[in-house]
Amino acid sequence: MITTINKQNAVTLIGLGAMGITLAKLLLAAGHKVTVWNRSPEKAAALTREGAVPAPDAATAVAASPVTVICVYNHAATMAILDTPEVKAAIKNRALLQLTTISPAEARFTGEWAEANGAAYMNGAIQAAPSQMGRADTPILLSGAADVYKLLIPVLRVFGGGITYLGAGISAAPTMDLATLSYIYGSVIGFLHGARITEAEGLGVDQYAAIVAGITPTFGAFLQHEGNMIHTNNFAVTESPMRISIEATARLEATAREAGINSDFPAFAAALFKKAGAAGYADEEAAALIKVLRHPA
Ligand code: NAP
């Protein structure tokens, strides 16, 4: 088993989509010898001109380096590539860094697969677009054994400086990634409904977007506060009583109906907060809505 990684070490990159190509270029720029493999081999051609070594198949690619980074479409693609007798034989005593976005259950599955095949495994979740990779603050979540994390730090730092190690539980990175995705999509839908309110009143969505960007840091601090309240299971009002949110979401829904704009989002939000009120949480902190969400719909 490898114990250290430095710039002289070869790294294999499997998957040359938008993200994989970026990762390969960053590794080359950092001075690593880079072996690449992609299902569609033509994508390796441009990288070959930049110094990457194309492998004829995935097993040869894995055998070429102590560390293999895989970044493909999804878990099914990962397993289609890795779960062959040739790759299983090649990956023994090597390290595998998973940068494909997968689910917590898929991470546990892949961790068990790696262990059964004698490979050290680390699960990563990239929280940035390809053009944002390689920066000092590029966010990447990691989970897996601490010794594997330490081993991979030189490779991870090539991909981004904003590395957060979440511990040995292999599914922690995909879990936090999925939770972040939930936050993002909730915000996006709320933002877009706000854009419709703005349009319906004849105001500029650009101005609205600037206002949202301006309040985002303080809103982030508010969410952190609410998260800490949930963590400590303390819902005594400190910042925002539930009844304000019950009132605000009902107003959002009523205003949408009056304006004749789509009311799907405010109706959904208002229904949830109404449930919290009916359950007796109106005089608790807004974060007490989690107690409604703890029950299946
Ligand atoms: P992409 O451009 O769509 O590339 C997908 C890659 O997966 C290609 O290399 C493709 O090979 C390969 N692939 C798909 N199905 C396959 C299969 N059945 N067998 C073998 N290979 C298969 O995707 P991407 O943007 O590079 O994203 C890769 C991963 O990074 C995803 O899990 C994504 O969620 C994650 N990620 C992406 C971004 C982003 O902004 N792009 C941000 C964060 C995380 P072919 O070339 O042969 O089709």
GROMACS .gro file of C-alpha atoms and ligand atoms in nm:
model
  345
    1MET     CA    1   0.000   0.000   0.000
    2ILE     CA    2   0.126   0.349  -0.088
    3THR     CA    3   0.213   0.573   0.206
    4THR     CA    4   0.293   0.910   0.050
    5ILE     CA    5   0.197   1.106  -0.260
    6ASN     CA    6   0.395   1.389  -0.411
    7LYS     CA    7   0.433   1.560  -0.748
    8GLN     CA    8   0.645   1.277  -0.878
    9ASN     CA    9   0.359   1.033  -0.824
   10ALA     CA   10   0.144   0.936  -1.117
   11VAL     CA   11  -0.228   0.993  -1.090
   12THR     CA   12  -0.492   0.821  -1.304
   13LEU     CA   13  -0.804   1.011  -1.400
   14ILE     CA   14  -1.106   0.815  -1.521
   15GLY     CA   15  -1.387   1.015  -1.682
   16LEU     CA   16  -1.323   1.303  -1.916
   17GLY     CA   17  -1.648   1.495  -1.904
   18ALA     CA   18  -1.653   1.867  -1.831
   19MET     CA   19  -1.530   1.812  -1.475
   20GLY     CA   20  -1.287   1.526  -1.544
   21ILE     CA   21  -1.104   1.718  -1.817
   22THR     CA   22  -1.062   2.012  -1.579
   23LEU     CA   23  -0.926   1.783  -1.306
   24ALA     CA   24  -0.681   1.622  -1.549
   25LYS     CA   25  -0.555   1.962  -1.667
   26LEU     CA   26  -0.504   2.076  -1.308
   27LEU     CA   27  -0.305   1.760  -1.229
   28LEU     CA   28  -0.088   1.812  -1.537
   29ALA     CA   29  -0.032   2.177  -1.447
   30ALA     CA   30   0.072   2.070  -1.097
   31GLY     CA   31   0.341   1.842  -1.241
   32HIS     CA   32   0.187   1.498  -1.194
   33LYS     CA   33   0.227   1.226  -1.452
   34VAL     CA   34  -0.136   1.177  -1.555
   35THR     CA   35  -0.286   0.866  -1.711
   36VAL     CA   36  -0.638   0.908  -1.846
   37TRP     CA   37  -0.917   0.683  -1.961
   38ASN     CA   38  -1.264   0.771  -2.089
   39ARG     CA   39  -1.542   0.558  -2.237
   40SER     CA   40  -1.527   0.772  -2.552
   41PRO     CA   41  -1.152   0.775  -2.626
   42GLU     CA   42  -1.156   1.081  -2.852
   43LYS     CA   43  -1.193   1.305  -2.544
   44ALA     CA   44  -0.843   1.202  -2.434
   45ALA     CA   45  -0.683   1.336  -2.753
   46ALA     CA   46  -0.661   1.702  -2.649
   47LEU     CA   47  -0.520   1.602  -2.312
   48THR     CA   48  -0.260   1.380  -2.475
   49ARG     CA   49  -0.125   1.688  -2.650
   50GLU     CA   50  -0.091   1.848  -2.305
   51GLY     CA   51   0.110   1.553  -2.173
   52ALA     CA   52  -0.148   1.304  -2.043
   53VAL     CA   53  -0.096   0.936  -2.120
   54PRO     CA   54  -0.407   0.768  -2.263
   55ALA     CA   55  -0.469   0.414  -2.141
   56PRO     CA   56  -0.631   0.156  -2.370
   57ASP     CA   57  -0.870   0.037  -2.100
   58ALA     CA   58  -0.976   0.117  -1.743
   59ALA     CA   59  -0.771  -0.163  -1.583
   60THR     CA   60  -0.449  -0.047  -1.753
   61ALA     CA   61  -0.528   0.308  -1.639
   62VAL     CA   62  -0.576   0.196  -1.277
   63ALA     CA   63  -0.256  -0.012  -1.286
   64ALA     CA   64  -0.053   0.289  -1.406
   65SER     CA   65  -0.077   0.494  -1.084
   66PRO     CA   66  -0.095   0.453  -0.706
   67VAL     CA   67  -0.403   0.678  -0.704
   68THR     CA   68  -0.706   0.668  -0.933
   69VAL     CA   69  -0.951   0.957  -0.940
   70ILE     CA   70  -1.288   0.873  -1.092
   71CYS     CA   71  -1.529   1.147  -1.199
   72VAL     CA   72  -1.806   1.016  -1.423
   73TYR     CA   73  -2.178   1.076  -1.467
   74ASN     CA   74  -2.317   0.872  -1.176
   75HIS     CA   75  -2.283   0.559  -0.960
   76ALA     CA   76  -2.400   0.326  -1.237
   77ALA     CA   77  -2.127   0.462  -1.466
   78THR     CA   78  -1.869   0.421  -1.186
   79MET     CA   79  -1.961   0.058  -1.134
   80ALA     CA   80  -1.983  -0.014  -1.508
   81ILE     CA   81  -1.618   0.096  -1.529
   82LEU     CA   82  -1.476  -0.045  -1.205
   83ASP     CA   83  -1.664  -0.366  -1.138
   84THR     CA   84  -1.475  -0.589  -1.381
   85PRO     CA   85  -1.233  -0.871  -1.299
   86GLU     CA   86  -0.946  -0.676  -1.463
   87VAL     CA   87  -1.003  -0.353  -1.267
   88LYS     CA   88  -1.061  -0.544  -0.943
   89ALA     CA   89  -0.722  -0.711  -0.986
   90ALA     CA   90  -0.551  -0.383  -1.076
   91ILE     CA   91  -0.691  -0.175  -0.791
   92LYS     CA   92  -0.555  -0.393  -0.507
   93ASN     CA   93  -0.321  -0.191  -0.279
   94ARG     CA   94  -0.405   0.129  -0.465
   95ALA     CA   95  -0.613   0.432  -0.363
   96LEU     CA   96  -0.943   0.530  -0.522
   97LEU     CA   97  -1.078   0.885  -0.494
   98GLN     CA   98  -1.443   0.905  -0.593
   99LEU     CA   99  -1.540   1.249  -0.723
  100THR     CA  100  -1.855   1.137  -0.903
  101THR     CA  101  -2.165   1.279  -0.734
  102ILE     CA  102  -2.336   0.981  -0.570
  103SER     CA  103  -2.589   0.916  -0.293
  104PRO     CA  104  -2.501   0.820   0.068
  105ALA     CA  105  -2.613   0.458   0.005
  106GLU     CA  106  -2.404   0.443  -0.314
  107ALA     CA  107  -2.103   0.570  -0.120
  108ARG     CA  108  -2.143   0.291   0.135
  109PHE     CA  109  -2.176   0.039  -0.148
  110THR     CA  110  -1.861   0.167  -0.320
  111GLY     CA  111  -1.672   0.174   0.011
  112GLU     CA  112  -1.757  -0.192   0.066
  113TRP     CA  113  -1.662  -0.271  -0.295
  114ALA     CA  114  -1.324  -0.101  -0.249
  115GLU     CA  115  -1.257  -0.279   0.080
  116ALA     CA  116  -1.346  -0.616  -0.071
  117ASN     CA  117  -1.098  -0.548  -0.350
  118GLY     CA  118  -0.813  -0.425  -0.130
  119ALA     CA  119  -0.830  -0.058  -0.230
  120ALA     CA  120  -0.809   0.246  -0.001
  121TYR     CA  121  -1.121   0.456  -0.067
  122MET     CA  122  -1.211   0.820  -0.020
  123ASN     CA  123  -1.540   0.980  -0.116
  124GLY     CA  124  -1.542   1.337  -0.236
  125ALA     CA  125  -1.818   1.577  -0.333
  126ILE     CA  126  -1.722   1.871  -0.550
  127GLN     CA  127  -1.934   2.178  -0.473
  128ALA     CA  128  -1.816   2.396  -0.760
  129ALA     CA  129  -1.838   2.423  -1.139
  130PRO     CA  130  -1.544   2.320  -1.362
  131SER     CA  131  -1.438   2.683  -1.417
  132GLN     CA  132  -1.417   2.729  -1.037
  133MET     CA  133  -1.182   2.434  -0.978
  134GLY     CA  134  -0.825   2.478  -0.860
  135ARG     CA  135  -0.889   2.796  -0.663
  136ALA     CA  136  -0.786   2.861  -0.305
  137ASP     CA  137  -1.150   2.849  -0.192
  138THR     CA  138  -1.289   2.575  -0.425
  139PRO     CA  139  -1.517   2.372  -0.193
  140ILE     CA  140  -1.474   1.994  -0.184
  141LEU     CA  141  -1.623   1.771   0.088
  142LEU     CA  142  -1.436   1.453   0.181
  143SER     CA  143  -1.516   1.146   0.385
  144GLY     CA  144  -1.334   0.820   0.448
  145ALA     CA  145  -1.052   0.687   0.663
  146ALA     CA  146  -0.823   0.957   0.805
  147ASP     CA  147  -0.504   0.790   0.679
  148VAL     CA  148  -0.642   0.783   0.322
  149TYR     CA  149  -0.744   1.147   0.353
  150LYS     CA  150  -0.393   1.242   0.468
  151LEU     CA  151  -0.242   1.043   0.182
  152LEU     CA  152  -0.460   1.220  -0.075
  153ILE     CA  153  -0.417   1.577   0.053
  154PRO     CA  154  -0.151   1.668  -0.210
  155VAL     CA  155  -0.388   1.557  -0.490
  156LEU     CA  156  -0.692   1.720  -0.330
  157ARG     CA  157  -0.512   2.054  -0.295
  158VAL     CA  158  -0.454   2.052  -0.672
  159PHE     CA  159  -0.833   2.041  -0.719
  160GLY     CA  160  -0.916   2.311  -0.465
  161GLY     CA  161  -0.814   2.473  -0.138
  162GLY     CA  162  -1.155   2.469   0.031
  163ILE     CA  163  -1.131   2.110   0.149
  164THR     CA  164  -1.359   2.000   0.434
  165TYR     CA  165  -1.285   1.659   0.585
  166LEU     CA  166  -1.604   1.523   0.743
  167GLY     CA  167  -1.458   1.214   0.909
  168ALA     CA  168  -1.429   0.841   0.860
  169GLY     CA  169  -1.797   0.769   0.786
  170ILE     CA  170  -1.777   0.707   0.412
  171SER     CA  171  -2.120   0.851   0.332
  172ALA     CA  172  -2.071   1.186   0.511
  173ALA     CA  173  -1.955   1.381   0.203
  174PRO     CA  174  -2.243   1.272  -0.024
  175THR     CA  175  -2.486   1.326   0.265
  176MET     CA  176  -2.373   1.686   0.319
  177ASP     CA  177  -2.365   1.738  -0.057
  178LEU     CA  178  -2.726   1.619  -0.089
  179ALA     CA  179  -2.833   1.834   0.206
  180THR     CA  180  -2.664   2.136   0.046
  181LEU     CA  181  -2.842   2.058  -0.279
  182SER     CA  182  -3.174   2.065  -0.093
  183TYR     CA  183  -3.088   2.411   0.041
  184ILE     CA  184  -2.987   2.530  -0.304
  185TYR     CA  185  -3.302   2.407  -0.480
  186GLY     CA  186  -3.528   2.544  -0.206
  187SER     CA  187  -3.355   2.881  -0.243
  188VAL     CA  188  -3.367   2.874  -0.623
  189ILE     CA  189  -3.742   2.807  -0.630
  190GLY     CA  190  -3.805   3.075  -0.368
  191PHE     CA  191  -3.582   3.316  -0.561
  192LEU     CA  192  -3.768   3.250  -0.885
  193HIS     CA  193  -4.106   3.299  -0.724
  194GLY     CA  194  -3.971   3.630  -0.595
  195ALA     CA  195  -3.875   3.716  -0.952
  196ARG     CA  196  -4.238   3.658  -1.055
  197ILE     CA  197  -4.362   3.888  -0.776
  198THR     CA  198  -4.115   4.151  -0.898
  199GLU     CA  199  -4.217   4.113  -1.264
  200ALA     CA  200  -4.588   4.119  -1.178
  201GLU     CA  201  -4.540   4.454  -1.001
  202GLY     CA  202  -4.344   4.592  -1.298
  203LEU     CA  203  -4.010   4.614  -1.117
  204GLY     CA  204  -3.665   4.504  -1.239
  205VAL     CA  205  -3.558   4.148  -1.158
  206ASP     CA  206  -3.195   4.268  -1.180
  207GLN     CA  207  -3.262   4.505  -0.889
  208TYR     CA  208  -3.434   4.225  -0.694
  209ALA     CA  209  -3.137   3.993  -0.759
  210ALA     CA  210  -2.898   4.258  -0.626
  211ILE     CA  211  -3.108   4.294  -0.308
  212VAL     CA  212  -3.105   3.914  -0.258
  213ALA     CA  213  -2.727   3.903  -0.308
  214GLY     CA  214  -2.689   4.181  -0.051
  215ILE     CA  215  -2.885   3.999   0.222
  216THR     CA  216  -2.729   3.658   0.155
  217PRO     CA  217  -2.439   3.682   0.407
  218THR     CA  218  -2.669   3.785   0.694
  219PHE     CA  219  -2.924   3.523   0.588
  220GLY     CA  220  -2.642   3.265   0.598
  221ALA     CA  221  -2.564   3.368   0.955
  222PHE     CA  222  -2.935   3.336   1.043
  223LEU     CA  223  -2.948   2.982   0.896
  224GLN     CA  224  -2.638   2.888   1.095
  225HIS     CA  225  -2.814   3.010   1.411
  226GLU     CA  226  -3.127   2.809   1.328
  227GLY     CA  227  -2.914   2.501   1.255
  228ASN     CA  228  -2.748   2.531   1.595
  229MET     CA  229  -3.091   2.553   1.760
  230ILE     CA  230  -3.197   2.229   1.587
  231HIS     CA  231  -2.867   2.067   1.686
  232THR     CA  232  -2.926   2.152   2.052
  233ASN     CA  233  -3.301   2.080   2.029
  234ASN     CA  234  -3.375   2.420   2.178
  235PHE     CA  235  -3.661   2.604   2.008
  236ALA     CA  236  -3.721   2.888   2.254
  237VAL     CA  237  -3.761   3.208   2.050
  238THR     CA  238  -3.431   3.391   2.003
  239GLU     CA  239  -3.447   3.545   1.656
  240SER     CA  240  -3.764   3.467   1.460
  241PRO     CA  241  -4.089   3.335   1.608
  242MET     CA  242  -4.274   3.075   1.402
  243ARG     CA  243  -4.590   3.287   1.393
  244ILE     CA  244  -4.411   3.546   1.176
  245SER     CA  245  -4.333   3.275   0.918
  246ILE     CA  246  -4.689   3.140   0.934
  247GLU     CA  247  -4.817   3.491   0.860
  248ALA     CA  248  -4.551   3.565   0.592
  249THR     CA  249  -4.607   3.247   0.392
  250ALA     CA  250  -4.988   3.290   0.407
  251ARG     CA  251  -4.934   3.646   0.275
  252LEU     CA  252  -4.710   3.515  -0.004
  253GLU     CA  253  -4.980   3.269  -0.110
  254ALA     CA  254  -5.265   3.521  -0.090
  255THR     CA  255  -5.063   3.781  -0.284
  256ALA     CA  256  -4.982   3.530  -0.559
  257ARG     CA  257  -5.349   3.441  -0.598
  258GLU     CA  258  -5.453   3.810  -0.604
  259ALA     CA  259  -5.184   3.890  -0.862
  260GLY     CA  260  -5.280   3.591  -1.075
  261ILE     CA  261  -4.928   3.450  -1.069
  262ASN     CA  262  -4.829   3.089  -1.007
  263SER     CA  263  -4.886   3.005  -0.640
  264ASP     CA  264  -4.730   2.654  -0.624
  265PHE     CA  265  -4.432   2.757  -0.412
  266PRO     CA  266  -4.607   2.983  -0.157
  267ALA     CA  267  -4.894   2.731  -0.125
  268PHE     CA  268  -4.640   2.460  -0.041
  269ALA     CA  269  -4.453   2.682   0.208
  270ALA     CA  270  -4.773   2.815   0.367
  271ALA     CA  271  -4.911   2.461   0.412
  272LEU     CA  272  -4.599   2.351   0.598
  273PHE     CA  273  -4.596   2.650   0.833
  274LYS     CA  274  -4.972   2.612   0.888
  275LYS     CA  275  -4.907   2.253   1.002
  276ALA     CA  276  -4.647   2.386   1.248
  277GLY     CA  277  -4.904   2.630   1.384
  278ALA     CA  278  -5.166   2.354   1.417
  279ALA     CA  279  -4.910   2.140   1.601
  280GLY     CA  280  -4.868   2.417   1.860
  281TYR     CA  281  -4.527   2.554   1.756
  282ALA     CA  282  -4.641   2.911   1.673
  283ASP     CA  283  -4.464   3.059   1.976
  284GLU     CA  284  -4.140   2.869   1.918
  285GLU     CA  285  -3.843   2.967   1.697
  286ALA     CA  286  -3.900   2.927   1.320
  287ALA     CA  287  -3.651   2.636   1.318
  288ALA     CA  288  -3.915   2.429   1.503
  289LEU     CA  289  -4.059   2.360   1.157
  290ILE     CA  290  -3.806   2.073   1.159
  291LYS     CA  291  -4.045   1.896   1.398
  292VAL     CA  292  -4.307   1.891   1.119
  293LEU     CA  293  -4.048   1.768   0.867
  294ARG     CA  294  -3.940   1.487   1.100
  295HIS     CA  295  -4.267   1.314   1.014
  296PRO     CA  296  -4.313   1.163   0.666
  297ALA     CA  297  -4.548   1.372   0.449
  298NAP     P1  298  -2.032   1.504  -1.811
  298NAP     O1  299  -1.964   1.617  -1.881
  298NAP     O2  300  -2.171   1.472  -1.848
  298NAP     O3  301  -1.940   1.375  -1.830
  298NAP     C1  302  -1.987   1.249  -1.790
  298NAP     C2  303  -1.873   1.151  -1.791
  298NAP     O4  304  -1.922   1.023  -1.749
  298NAP     C3  305  -1.809   1.130  -1.929
  298NAP     O5  306  -1.672   1.102  -1.914
  298NAP     C4  307  -1.886   1.006  -1.978
  298NAP     O6  308  -1.817   0.934  -2.076
  298NAP     C5  309  -1.894   0.927  -1.850
  298NAP     N1  310  -1.999   0.827  -1.854
  298NAP     C6  311  -2.133   0.848  -1.850
  298NAP     N2  312  -2.198   0.731  -1.850
  298NAP     C7  313  -2.103   0.634  -1.855
  298NAP     C8  314  -2.109   0.493  -1.856
  298NAP     N3  315  -2.225   0.427  -1.850
  298NAP     N4  316  -1.993   0.424  -1.860
  298NAP     C9  317  -1.874   0.491  -1.863
  298NAP     N5  318  -1.862   0.624  -1.861
  298NAP    C10  319  -1.976   0.696  -1.856
  298NAP     O7  320  -2.032   1.526  -1.652
  298NAP     P2  321  -1.933   1.616  -1.564
  298NAP     O8  322  -1.984   1.757  -1.564
  298NAP     O9  323  -1.793   1.588  -1.601
  298NAP    O10  324  -1.963   1.557  -1.421
  298NAP    C11  325  -1.899   1.440  -1.373
  298NAP    C12  326  -1.934   1.424  -1.226
  298NAP    O11  327  -1.891   1.543  -1.157
  298NAP    C13  328  -2.084   1.410  -1.203
  298NAP    O12  329  -2.110   1.314  -1.104
  298NAP    C14  330  -2.126   1.547  -1.155
  298NAP    O13  331  -2.237   1.545  -1.069
  298NAP    C15  332  -2.000   1.592  -1.081
  298NAP     N6  333  -1.995   1.737  -1.070
  298NAP    C16  334  -2.004   1.812  -1.185
  298NAP    C17  335  -2.007   1.950  -1.175
  298NAP    C18  336  -2.021   2.034  -1.298
  298NAP    O14  337  -2.055   2.153  -1.283
  298NAP     N7  338  -1.995   1.986  -1.417
  298NAP    C19  339  -2.000   2.012  -1.048
  298NAP    C20  340  -1.988   1.932  -0.934
  298NAP    C21  341  -1.986   1.794  -0.947
  298NAP     P3  342  -1.836   0.968  -2.233
  298NAP    O15  343  -1.745   1.084  -2.262
  298NAP    O16  344  -1.798   0.844  -2.301
  298NAP    O17  345  -1.983   1.004  -2.251
   0.00000   0.00000   0.00000
